[in-house]
Amino acid sequence: MAYLNRIFLLIVIVLLGGSLIAGAAENDWPEFRGPGGQGIAEDANPPTEWTTTKNVSWKRGIKGRGWSSPIVYAGSVYLTTALLDEEKNPVSLRVVRVDAKTGT
């Protein structure tokens, strides 16, 4: 299990480090709380209401449990998930990449 934790940490560091080195594009959200870590999206105009269909571009089921805050970089959404065993213990940590426009 410790081996999986080290691999997971290495993957996250590589993803976040690469985004910081490359610099964030205008629509990128390369880390928790966004560029600069303040949770501020300059010039954003988000919807103020939504339903299961209103103001929703796509939906995607992700296996496991959400394990972190997603980031957006270069047209992709990256997130992590933990697959659980029967006792609800994480047995596999994964990084998932989803196309930001289509959800594929």
mmCIF file of N, CA, C and O in Angstrom:
data_model
loop_
_atom_site.group_PDB
_atom_site.id
_atom_site.type_symbol
_atom_site.label_atom_id
_atom_site.label_comp_id
_atom_site.label_asym_id
_atom_site.label_seq_id
_atom_site.Cartn_x
_atom_site.Cartn_y
_atom_site.Cartn_z
ATOM 1 N N MET A 1 0.823 -1.197 0.000
ATOM 2 C CA MET A 1 0.000 0.000 0.000
ATOM 3 C C MET A 1 0.871 1.266 0.000
ATOM 4 O O MET A 1 0.552 2.228 -0.667
ATOM 5 N N ALA A 2 1.962 1.233 0.762
ATOM 6 C CA ALA A 2 2.847 2.401 0.800
ATOM 7 C C ALA A 2 3.431 2.675 -0.578
ATOM 8 O O ALA A 2 3.631 3.831 -0.954
ATOM 9 N N TYR A 3 3.693 1.605 -1.343
ATOM 10 C CA TYR A 3 4.211 1.749 -2.703
ATOM 11 C C TYR A 3 3.222 2.507 -3.573
ATOM 12 O O TYR A 3 3.601 3.411 -4.319
ATOM 13 N N LEU A 4 1.919 2.187 -3.486
ATOM 14 C CA LEU A 4 0.896 2.888 -4.258
ATOM 15 C C LEU A 4 0.806 4.350 -3.860
ATOM 16 O O LEU A 4 0.633 5.222 -4.710
ATOM 17 N N ASN A 5 0.938 4.631 -2.578
ATOM 18 C CA ASN A 5 0.898 6.018 -2.124
ATOM 19 C C ASN A 5 2.047 6.824 -2.702
ATOM 20 O O ASN A 5 1.875 7.971 -3.097
ATOM 21 N N ARG A 6 3.237 6.219 -2.774
ATOM 22 C CA ARG A 6 4.392 6.923 -3.337
ATOM 23 C C ARG A 6 4.211 7.190 -4.825
ATOM 24 O O ARG A 6 4.526 8.261 -5.320
ATOM 25 N N ILE A 7 3.691 6.192 -5.550
ATOM 26 C CA ILE A 7 3.451 6.370 -6.983
ATOM 27 C C ILE A 7 2.410 7.458 -7.208
ATOM 28 O O ILE A 7 2.571 8.329 -8.058
ATOM 29 N N PHE A 8 1.330 7.427 -6.440
ATOM 30 C CA PHE A 8 0.282 8.439 -6.548
ATOM 31 C C PHE A 8 0.854 9.829 -6.300
ATOM 32 O O PHE A 8 0.606 10.765 -7.055
ATOM 33 N N LEU A 9 1.647 9.983 -5.253
ATOM 34 C CA LEU A 9 2.241 11.278 -4.931
ATOM 35 C C LEU A 9 3.148 11.746 -6.060
ATOM 36 O O LEU A 9 3.117 12.908 -6.449
ATOM 37 N N LEU A 10 3.928 10.845 -6.628
ATOM 38 C CA LEU A 10 4.806 11.201 -7.737
ATOM 39 C C LEU A 10 4.007 11.681 -8.943
ATOM 40 O O LEU A 10 4.342 12.694 -9.569
ATOM 41 N N ILE A 11 2.914 10.992 -9.264
ATOM 42 C CA ILE A 11 2.073 11.395 -10.389
ATOM 43 C C ILE A 11 1.503 12.786 -10.169
ATOM 44 O O ILE A 11 1.520 13.635 -11.058
ATOM 45 N N VAL A 12 0.990 13.043 -8.975
ATOM 46 C CA VAL A 12 0.416 14.362 -8.673
ATOM 47 C C VAL A 12 1.479 15.450 -8.767
ATOM 48 O O VAL A 12 1.246 16.513 -9.340
ATOM 49 N N ILE A 13 2.667 15.187 -8.240
ATOM 50 C CA ILE A 13 3.746 16.180 -8.293
ATOM 51 C C ILE A 13 4.134 16.478 -9.738
ATOM 52 O O ILE A 13 4.313 17.635 -10.118
ATOM 53 N N VAL A 14 4.237 15.449 -10.558
ATOM 54 C CA VAL A 14 4.587 15.656 -11.967
ATOM 55 C C VAL A 14 3.521 16.479 -12.671
ATOM 56 O O VAL A 14 3.831 17.424 -13.401
ATOM 57 N N LEU A 15 2.243 16.144 -12.454
ATOM 58 C CA LEU A 15 1.167 16.896 -13.107
ATOM 59 C C LEU A 15 1.142 18.352 -12.661
ATOM 60 O O LEU A 15 1.055 19.266 -13.476
ATOM 61 N N LEU A 16 1.205 18.578 -11.366
ATOM 62 C CA LEU A 16 1.156 19.954 -10.870
ATOM 63 C C LEU A 16 2.430 20.717 -11.214
ATOM 64 O O LEU A 16 2.373 21.881 -11.585
ATOM 65 N N GLY A 17 3.568 20.055 -11.097
ATOM 66 C CA GLY A 17 4.829 20.714 -11.424
ATOM 67 C C GLY A 17 4.898 21.124 -12.877
ATOM 68 O O GLY A 17 5.338 22.215 -13.203
ATOM 69 N N GLY A 18 4.429 20.252 -13.763
ATOM 70 C CA GLY A 18 4.425 20.579 -15.183
ATOM 71 C C GLY A 18 3.549 21.763 -15.483
ATOM 72 O O GLY A 18 3.882 22.612 -16.307
ATOM 73 N N SER A 19 2.423 21.870 -14.802
ATOM 74 C CA SER A 19 1.530 22.994 -15.060
ATOM 75 C C SER A 19 2.125 24.301 -14.560
ATOM 76 O O SER A 19 1.948 25.341 -15.171
ATOM 77 N N LEU A 20 2.847 24.246 -13.466
ATOM 78 C CA LEU A 20 3.460 25.470 -12.947
ATOM 79 C C LEU A 20 4.619 25.927 -13.824
ATOM 80 O O LEU A 20 4.814 27.115 -14.034
ATOM 81 N N ILE A 21 5.394 24.969 -14.334
ATOM 82 C CA ILE A 21 6.522 25.321 -15.195
ATOM 83 C C ILE A 21 6.034 25.913 -16.510
ATOM 84 O O ILE A 21 6.559 26.899 -16.998
ATOM 85 N N ALA A 22 5.015 25.317 -17.089
ATOM 86 C CA ALA A 22 4.513 25.773 -18.381
ATOM 87 C C ALA A 22 3.780 27.102 -18.269
ATOM 88 O O ALA A 22 3.652 27.825 -19.239
ATOM 89 N N GLY A 23 3.276 27.442 -17.104
ATOM 90 C CA GLY A 23 2.489 28.647 -16.921
ATOM 91 C C GLY A 23 1.040 28.378 -17.254
ATOM 92 O O GLY A 23 0.731 27.608 -18.143
ATOM 93 N N ALA A 24 0.175 28.992 -16.526
ATOM 94 C CA ALA A 24 -1.254 28.726 -16.706
ATOM 95 C C ALA A 24 -1.812 29.549 -17.855
ATOM 96 O O ALA A 24 -1.581 30.745 -17.951
ATOM 97 N N ALA A 25 -2.531 28.892 -18.745
ATOM 98 C CA ALA A 25 -3.242 29.597 -19.808
ATOM 99 C C ALA A 25 -4.440 30.299 -19.191
ATOM 100 O O ALA A 25 -4.795 30.068 -18.033
ATOM 101 N N GLU A 26 -5.095 31.126 -19.966
ATOM 102 C CA GLU A 26 -6.199 31.938 -19.450
ATOM 103 C C GLU A 26 -7.317 31.113 -18.815
ATOM 104 O O GLU A 26 -7.866 31.498 -17.803
ATOM 105 N N ASN A 27 -7.669 29.968 -19.397
ATOM 106 C CA ASN A 27 -8.760 29.157 -18.873
ATOM 107 C C ASN A 27 -8.307 28.011 -17.989
ATOM 108 O O ASN A 27 -9.111 27.177 -17.607
ATOM 109 N N ASP A 28 -7.034 27.928 -17.664
ATOM 110 C CA ASP A 28 -6.535 26.844 -16.830
ATOM 111 C C ASP A 28 -6.785 27.128 -15.349
ATOM 112 O O ASP A 28 -6.788 28.277 -14.904
ATOM 113 N N TRP A 29 -7.010 26.075 -14.624
ATOM 114 C CA TRP A 29 -7.167 26.114 -13.164
ATOM 115 C C TRP A 29 -6.193 25.053 -12.659
ATOM 116 O O TRP A 29 -6.568 23.928 -12.346
ATOM 117 N N PRO A 30 -4.876 25.375 -12.624
ATOM 118 C CA PRO A 30 -3.842 24.351 -12.496
ATOM 119 C C PRO A 30 -3.587 23.816 -11.089
ATOM 120 O O PRO A 30 -2.707 22.985 -10.920
ATOM 121 N N GLU A 31 -4.317 24.286 -10.103
ATOM 122 C CA GLU A 31 -4.097 23.793 -8.750
ATOM 123 C C GLU A 31 -5.330 24.071 -7.903
ATOM 124 O O GLU A 31 -6.228 24.802 -8.317
ATOM 125 N N PHE A 32 -5.359 23.462 -6.719
ATOM 126 C CA PHE A 32 -6.451 23.704 -5.786
ATOM 127 C C PHE A 32 -6.580 25.213 -5.571
ATOM 128 O O PHE A 32 -5.606 25.908 -5.381
ATOM 129 N N ARG A 33 -7.788 25.719 -5.640
ATOM 130 C CA ARG A 33 -8.120 27.141 -5.483
ATOM 131 C C ARG A 33 -7.597 28.009 -6.630
ATOM 132 O O ARG A 33 -7.556 29.224 -6.543
ATOM 133 N N GLY A 34 -7.176 27.389 -7.743
ATOM 134 C CA GLY A 34 -6.864 28.132 -8.957
ATOM 135 C C GLY A 34 -5.510 28.793 -8.987
ATOM 136 O O GLY A 34 -4.714 28.657 -8.065
ATOM 137 N N PRO A 35 -5.261 29.548 -10.069
ATOM 138 C CA PRO A 35 -3.978 30.243 -10.205
ATOM 139 C C PRO A 35 -3.763 31.198 -9.037
ATOM 140 O O PRO A 35 -4.646 31.955 -8.668
ATOM 141 N N GLY A 36 -2.630 31.105 -8.418
ATOM 142 C CA GLY A 36 -2.332 31.965 -7.278
ATOM 143 C C GLY A 36 -2.893 31.456 -5.960
ATOM 144 O O GLY A 36 -2.648 32.027 -4.912
ATOM 145 N N GLY A 37 -3.683 30.401 -5.977
ATOM 146 C CA GLY A 37 -4.200 29.791 -4.754
ATOM 147 C C GLY A 37 -5.234 30.600 -3.998
ATOM 148 O O GLY A 37 -5.512 30.329 -2.839
ATOM 149 N N GLN A 38 -5.845 31.606 -4.640
ATOM 150 C CA GLN A 38 -6.796 32.477 -3.948
ATOM 151 C C GLN A 38 -8.260 32.120 -4.195
ATOM 152 O O GLN A 38 -9.152 32.723 -3.612
ATOM 153 N N GLY A 39 -8.524 31.192 -5.096
ATOM 154 C CA GLY A 39 -9.906 30.821 -5.386
ATOM 155 C C GLY A 39 -10.648 31.881 -6.183
ATOM 156 O O GLY A 39 -11.869 31.952 -6.137
ATOM 157 N N ILE A 40 -9.916 32.695 -6.914
ATOM 158 C CA ILE A 40 -10.509 33.788 -7.684
ATOM 159 C C ILE A 40 -10.347 33.508 -9.172
ATOM 160 O O ILE A 40 -9.246 33.222 -9.640
ATOM 161 N N ALA A 41 -11.436 33.574 -9.910
ATOM 162 C CA ALA A 41 -11.403 33.429 -11.358
ATOM 163 C C ALA A 41 -11.662 34.811 -11.955
ATOM 164 O O ALA A 41 -12.797 35.284 -12.005
ATOM 165 N N GLU A 42 -10.595 35.464 -12.384
ATOM 166 C CA GLU A 42 -10.710 36.809 -12.953
ATOM 167 C C GLU A 42 -11.627 36.795 -14.170
ATOM 168 O O GLU A 42 -11.550 35.898 -14.991
ATOM 169 N N ASP A 43 -12.486 37.777 -14.293
ATOM 170 C CA ASP A 43 -13.389 37.955 -15.433
ATOM 171 C C ASP A 43 -14.301 36.753 -15.683
ATOM 172 O O ASP A 43 -14.743 36.530 -16.809
ATOM 173 N N ALA A 44 -14.574 35.969 -14.661
ATOM 174 C CA ALA A 44 -15.451 34.800 -14.824
ATOM 175 C C ALA A 44 -16.909 35.237 -14.780
ATOM 176 O O ALA A 44 -17.263 36.222 -14.140
ATOM 177 N N ASN A 45 -17.736 34.499 -15.483
ATOM 178 C CA ASN A 45 -19.172 34.749 -15.486
ATOM 179 C C ASN A 45 -19.896 33.402 -15.326
ATOM 180 O O ASN A 45 -20.539 32.939 -16.263
ATOM 181 N N PRO A 46 -19.780 32.793 -14.152
ATOM 182 C CA PRO A 46 -20.376 31.465 -13.971
ATOM 183 C C PRO A 46 -21.893 31.546 -13.869
ATOM 184 O O PRO A 46 -22.450 32.592 -13.503
ATOM 185 N N PRO A 47 -22.579 30.445 -14.169
ATOM 186 C CA PRO A 47 -24.041 30.440 -14.004
ATOM 187 C C PRO A 47 -24.389 30.553 -12.519
ATOM 188 O O PRO A 47 -23.631 30.118 -11.660
ATOM 189 N N THR A 48 -25.519 31.154 -12.240
ATOM 190 C CA THR A 48 -25.970 31.297 -10.855
ATOM 191 C C THR A 48 -26.988 30.236 -10.472
ATOM 192 O O THR A 48 -27.381 30.152 -9.317
ATOM 193 N N GLU A 49 -27.440 29.454 -11.459
ATOM 194 C CA GLU A 49 -28.338 28.345 -11.163
ATOM 195 C C GLU A 49 -28.121 27.233 -12.181
ATOM 196 O O GLU A 49 -27.687 27.476 -13.295
ATOM 197 N N TRP A 50 -28.392 25.999 -11.754
ATOM 198 C CA TRP A 50 -28.332 24.869 -12.662
ATOM 199 C C TRP A 50 -29.160 23.726 -12.089
ATOM 200 O O TRP A 50 -29.477 23.706 -10.912
ATOM 201 N N THR A 51 -29.512 22.813 -12.976
ATOM 202 C CA THR A 51 -30.244 21.604 -12.617
ATOM 203 C C THR A 51 -29.472 20.431 -13.200
ATOM 204 O O THR A 51 -28.321 20.600 -13.609
ATOM 205 N N THR A 52 -30.106 19.288 -13.308
ATOM 206 C CA THR A 52 -29.415 18.147 -13.904
ATOM 207 C C THR A 52 -29.185 18.333 -15.395
ATOM 208 O O THR A 52 -28.373 17.644 -15.995
ATOM 209 N N THR A 53 -29.893 19.297 -16.019
ATOM 210 C CA THR A 53 -29.713 19.548 -17.452
ATOM 211 C C THR A 53 -29.390 21.012 -17.765
ATOM 212 O O THR A 53 -28.716 21.284 -18.755
ATOM 213 N N LYS A 54 -29.836 21.940 -16.972
ATOM 214 C CA LYS A 54 -29.605 23.367 -17.235
ATOM 215 C C LYS A 54 -28.178 23.760 -16.838
ATOM 216 O O LYS A 54 -27.727 23.481 -15.734
ATOM 217 N N ASN A 55 -27.486 24.421 -17.768
ATOM 218 C CA ASN A 55 -26.111 24.882 -17.576
ATOM 219 C C ASN A 55 -25.137 23.738 -17.302
ATOM 220 O O ASN A 55 -24.142 23.915 -16.615
ATOM 221 N N VAL A 56 -25.415 22.562 -17.851
ATOM 222 C CA VAL A 56 -24.533 21.404 -17.725
ATOM 223 C C VAL A 56 -24.069 21.030 -19.130
ATOM 224 O O VAL A 56 -24.882 20.726 -19.991
ATOM 225 N N SER A 57 -22.757 21.066 -19.355
ATOM 226 C CA SER A 57 -22.215 20.720 -20.671
ATOM 227 C C SER A 57 -22.117 19.215 -20.867
ATOM 228 O O SER A 57 -22.364 18.709 -21.948
ATOM 229 N N TRP A 58 -21.737 18.502 -19.820
ATOM 230 C CA TRP A 58 -21.625 17.049 -19.883
ATOM 231 C C TRP A 58 -21.542 16.493 -18.471
ATOM 232 O O TRP A 58 -21.280 17.222 -17.525
ATOM 233 N N LYS A 59 -21.791 15.199 -18.358
ATOM 234 C CA LYS A 59 -21.649 14.483 -17.092
ATOM 235 C C LYS A 59 -20.835 13.236 -17.359
ATOM 236 O O LYS A 59 -20.903 12.670 -18.445
ATOM 237 N N ARG A 60 -20.099 12.814 -16.362
ATOM 238 C CA ARG A 60 -19.295 11.604 -16.512
ATOM 239 C C ARG A 60 -19.182 10.912 -15.164
ATOM 240 O O ARG A 60 -18.800 11.537 -14.178
ATOM 241 N N GLY A 61 -19.528 9.648 -15.129
ATOM 242 C CA GLY A 61 -19.333 8.859 -13.920
ATOM 243 C C GLY A 61 -17.867 8.474 -13.790
ATOM 244 O O GLY A 61 -17.216 8.146 -14.761
ATOM 245 N N ILE A 62 -17.345 8.553 -12.581
ATOM 246 C CA ILE A 62 -15.969 8.174 -12.298
ATOM 247 C C ILE A 62 -16.013 7.086 -11.224
ATOM 248 O O ILE A 62 -16.627 7.277 -10.176
ATOM 249 N N LYS A 63 -15.370 5.957 -11.487
ATOM 250 C CA LYS A 63 -15.346 4.875 -10.507
ATOM 251 C C LYS A 63 -14.564 5.296 -9.272
ATOM 252 O O LYS A 63 -13.602 6.052 -9.366
ATOM 253 N N GLY A 64 -14.972 4.786 -8.124
ATOM 254 C CA GLY A 64 -14.252 5.042 -6.885
ATOM 255 C C GLY A 64 -14.771 6.270 -6.168
ATOM 256 O O GLY A 64 -15.864 6.764 -6.422
ATOM 257 N N ARG A 65 -13.950 6.770 -5.277
ATOM 258 C CA ARG A 65 -14.286 7.948 -4.480
ATOM 259 C C ARG A 65 -13.403 9.116 -4.883
ATOM 260 O O ARG A 65 -12.203 8.950 -5.106
ATOM 261 N N GLY A 66 -14.002 10.296 -4.932
ATOM 262 C CA GLY A 66 -13.212 11.490 -5.212
ATOM 263 C C GLY A 66 -12.141 11.668 -4.161
ATOM 264 O O GLY A 66 -12.393 11.493 -2.975
ATOM 265 N N TRP A 67 -10.932 11.989 -4.579
ATOM 266 C CA TRP A 67 -9.806 12.010 -3.657
ATOM 267 C C TRP A 67 -9.100 13.359 -3.626
ATOM 268 O O TRP A 67 -8.183 13.565 -2.856
ATOM 269 N N SER A 68 -9.515 14.288 -4.495
ATOM 270 C CA SER A 68 -8.832 15.578 -4.528
ATOM 271 C C SER A 68 -9.686 16.590 -5.277
ATOM 272 O O SER A 68 -10.717 16.257 -5.845
ATOM 273 N N SER A 69 -9.207 17.814 -5.308
ATOM 274 C CA SER A 69 -9.842 18.853 -6.094
ATOM 275 C C SER A 69 -9.378 18.715 -7.539
ATOM 276 O O SER A 69 -8.188 18.542 -7.799
ATOM 277 N N PRO A 70 -10.301 18.744 -8.513
ATOM 278 C CA PRO A 70 -9.862 18.633 -9.911
ATOM 279 C C PRO A 70 -9.090 19.871 -10.346
ATOM 280 O O PRO A 70 -9.231 20.945 -9.768
ATOM 281 N N ILE A 71 -8.244 19.692 -11.362
ATOM 282 C CA ILE A 71 -7.561 20.821 -11.987
ATOM 283 C C ILE A 71 -7.925 20.819 -13.464
ATOM 284 O O ILE A 71 -8.315 19.794 -14.014
ATOM 285 N N VAL A 72 -7.814 21.978 -14.095
ATOM 286 C CA VAL A 72 -8.054 22.115 -15.524
ATOM 287 C C VAL A 72 -6.763 22.628 -16.139
ATOM 288 O O VAL A 72 -6.198 23.628 -15.685
ATOM 289 N N TYR A 73 -6.294 21.912 -17.173
ATOM 290 C CA TYR A 73 -5.048 22.313 -17.814
ATOM 291 C C TYR A 73 -5.073 21.895 -19.273
ATOM 292 O O TYR A 73 -5.319 20.727 -19.585
ATOM 293 N N ALA A 74 -4.827 22.844 -20.153
ATOM 294 C CA ALA A 74 -4.687 22.600 -21.595
ATOM 295 C C ALA A 74 -5.865 21.795 -22.156
ATOM 296 O O ALA A 74 -5.679 20.839 -22.897
ATOM 297 N N GLY A 75 -7.077 22.165 -21.769
ATOM 298 C CA GLY A 75 -8.266 21.531 -22.326
ATOM 299 C C GLY A 75 -8.652 20.207 -21.693
ATOM 300 O O GLY A 75 -9.543 19.530 -22.187
ATOM 301 N N SER A 76 -8.000 19.833 -20.605
ATOM 302 C CA SER A 76 -8.314 18.588 -19.916
ATOM 303 C C SER A 76 -8.617 18.855 -18.452
ATOM 304 O O SER A 76 -8.086 19.797 -17.868
ATOM 305 N N VAL A 77 -9.468 18.007 -17.887
ATOM 306 C CA VAL A 77 -9.741 18.027 -16.455
ATOM 307 C C VAL A 77 -9.023 16.821 -15.862
ATOM 308 O O VAL A 77 -9.186 15.701 -16.346
ATOM 309 N N TYR A 78 -8.214 17.054 -14.831
ATOM 310 C CA TYR A 78 -7.503 15.971 -14.150
ATOM 311 C C TYR A 78 -8.049 15.860 -12.738
ATOM 312 O O TYR A 78 -8.255 16.869 -12.062
ATOM 313 N N LEU A 79 -8.284 14.636 -12.307
ATOM 314 C CA LEU A 79 -8.732 14.401 -10.945
ATOM 315 C C LEU A 79 -8.201 13.072 -10.475
ATOM 316 O O LEU A 79 -7.683 12.286 -11.254
ATOM 317 N N THR A 80 -8.306 12.835 -9.188
ATOM 318 C CA THR A 80 -7.866 11.560 -8.650
ATOM 319 C C THR A 80 -9.057 10.850 -8.032
ATOM 320 O O THR A 80 -10.039 11.469 -7.621
ATOM 321 N N THR A 81 -8.954 9.534 -7.965
ATOM 322 C CA THR A 81 -10.002 8.715 -7.387
ATOM 323 C C THR A 81 -9.354 7.543 -6.657
ATOM 324 O O THR A 81 -8.229 7.162 -6.969
ATOM 325 N N ALA A 82 -10.055 7.008 -5.694
ATOM 326 C CA ALA A 82 -9.579 5.843 -4.957
ATOM 327 C C ALA A 82 -10.593 4.725 -5.121
ATOM 328 O O ALA A 82 -11.775 4.916 -4.823
ATOM 329 N N LEU A 83 -10.143 3.588 -5.618
ATOM 330 C CA LEU A 83 -11.004 2.414 -5.690
ATOM 331 C C LEU A 83 -10.936 1.727 -4.335
ATOM 332 O O LEU A 83 -9.870 1.613 -3.739
ATOM 333 N N LEU A 84 -12.080 1.266 -3.846
ATOM 334 C CA LEU A 84 -12.180 0.743 -2.487
ATOM 335 C C LEU A 84 -12.407 -0.764 -2.477
ATOM 336 O O LEU A 84 -12.991 -1.323 -3.409
ATOM 337 N N ASP A 85 -11.976 -1.417 -1.398
ATOM 338 C CA ASP A 85 -12.279 -2.834 -1.220
ATOM 339 C C ASP A 85 -13.613 -2.977 -0.479
ATOM 340 O O ASP A 85 -14.305 -1.990 -0.233
ATOM 341 N N GLU A 86 -13.961 -4.201 -0.110
ATOM 342 C CA GLU A 86 -15.255 -4.449 0.541
ATOM 343 C C GLU A 86 -15.396 -3.719 1.874
ATOM 344 O O GLU A 86 -16.498 -3.393 2.303
ATOM 345 N N GLU A 87 -14.288 -3.465 2.563
ATOM 346 C CA GLU A 87 -14.328 -2.752 3.854
ATOM 347 C C GLU A 87 -14.195 -1.235 3.679
ATOM 348 O O GLU A 87 -13.956 -0.518 4.633
ATOM 349 N N LYS A 88 -14.317 -0.763 2.435
ATOM 350 C CA LYS A 88 -14.225 0.665 2.108
ATOM 351 C C LYS A 88 -12.828 1.239 2.312
ATOM 352 O O LYS A 88 -12.657 2.433 2.538
ATOM 353 N N ASN A 89 -11.797 0.410 2.233
ATOM 354 C CA ASN A 89 -10.421 0.874 2.309
ATOM 355 C C ASN A 89 -9.897 1.121 0.898
ATOM 356 O O ASN A 89 -10.132 0.306 0.008
ATOM 357 N N PRO A 90 -9.167 2.231 0.674
ATOM 358 C CA PRO A 90 -8.624 2.471 -0.670
ATOM 359 C C PRO A 90 -7.564 1.430 -1.010
ATOM 360 O O PRO A 90 -6.671 1.166 -0.228
ATOM 361 N N VAL A 91 -7.717 0.809 -2.179
ATOM 362 C CA VAL A 91 -6.758 -0.198 -2.615
ATOM 363 C C VAL A 91 -6.043 0.204 -3.893
ATOM 364 O O VAL A 91 -5.031 -0.377 -4.252
ATOM 365 N N SER A 92 -6.561 1.207 -4.594
ATOM 366 C CA SER A 92 -5.936 1.651 -5.831
ATOM 367 C C SER A 92 -6.219 3.136 -6.018
ATOM 368 O O SER A 92 -7.372 3.547 -6.087
ATOM 369 N N LEU A 93 -5.179 3.942 -6.089
ATOM 370 C CA LEU A 93 -5.316 5.374 -6.323
ATOM 371 C C LEU A 93 -5.023 5.639 -7.786
ATOM 372 O O LEU A 93 -4.050 5.141 -8.335
ATOM 373 N N ARG A 94 -5.869 6.453 -8.424
ATOM 374 C CA ARG A 94 -5.727 6.681 -9.860
ATOM 375 C C ARG A 94 -5.862 8.159 -10.208
ATOM 376 O O ARG A 94 -6.605 8.884 -9.569
ATOM 377 N N VAL A 95 -5.173 8.548 -11.261
ATOM 378 C CA VAL A 95 -5.335 9.866 -11.854
ATOM 379 C C VAL A 95 -6.162 9.676 -13.121
ATOM 380 O O VAL A 95 -5.883 8.791 -13.922
ATOM 381 N N VAL A 96 -7.190 10.506 -13.290
ATOM 382 C CA VAL A 96 -8.091 10.394 -14.428
ATOM 383 C C VAL A 96 -8.019 11.682 -15.229
ATOM 384 O O VAL A 96 -8.030 12.774 -14.659
ATOM 385 N N ARG A 97 -7.931 11.571 -16.570
ATOM 386 C CA ARG A 97 -7.962 12.724 -17.454
ATOM 387 C C ARG A 97 -9.239 12.673 -18.279
ATOM 388 O O ARG A 97 -9.559 11.650 -18.860
ATOM 389 N N VAL A 98 -9.959 13.793 -18.304
ATOM 390 C CA VAL A 98 -11.214 13.896 -19.047
ATOM 391 C C VAL A 98 -11.122 15.130 -19.940
ATOM 392 O O VAL A 98 -10.671 16.190 -19.501
ATOM 393 N N ASP A 99 -11.549 15.002 -21.192
ATOM 394 C CA ASP A 99 -11.575 16.147 -22.095
ATOM 395 C C ASP A 99 -12.571 17.173 -21.556
ATOM 396 O O ASP A 99 -13.728 16.849 -21.297
ATOM 397 N N ALA A 100 -12.140 18.405 -21.381
ATOM 398 C CA ALA A 100 -12.989 19.433 -20.765
ATOM 399 C C ALA A 100 -14.188 19.816 -21.620
ATOM 400 O O ALA A 100 -15.225 20.198 -21.091
ATOM 401 N N LYS A 101 -14.090 19.690 -22.934
ATOM 402 C CA LYS A 101 -15.214 20.071 -23.805
ATOM 403 C C LYS A 101 -16.242 18.973 -23.959
ATOM 404 O O LYS A 101 -17.436 19.231 -24.000
ATOM 405 N N THR A 102 -15.786 17.712 -24.052
ATOM 406 C CA THR A 102 -16.706 16.629 -24.386
ATOM 407 C C THR A 102 -16.999 15.679 -23.227
ATOM 408 O O THR A 102 -17.969 14.931 -23.266
ATOM 409 N N GLY A 103 -16.148 15.632 -22.210
ATOM 410 C CA GLY A 103 -16.323 14.707 -21.108
ATOM 411 C C GLY A 103 -15.802 13.317 -21.390
ATOM 412 O O GLY A 103 -15.936 12.427 -20.556
ATOM 413 N N THR A 104 -15.185 13.106 -22.546
ATOM 414 C CA THR A 104 -14.671 11.770 -22.874
ATOM 415 C C THR A 104 -13.302 11.554 -22.268
ATOM 416 O O THR A 104 -12.592 12.481 -21.957
#
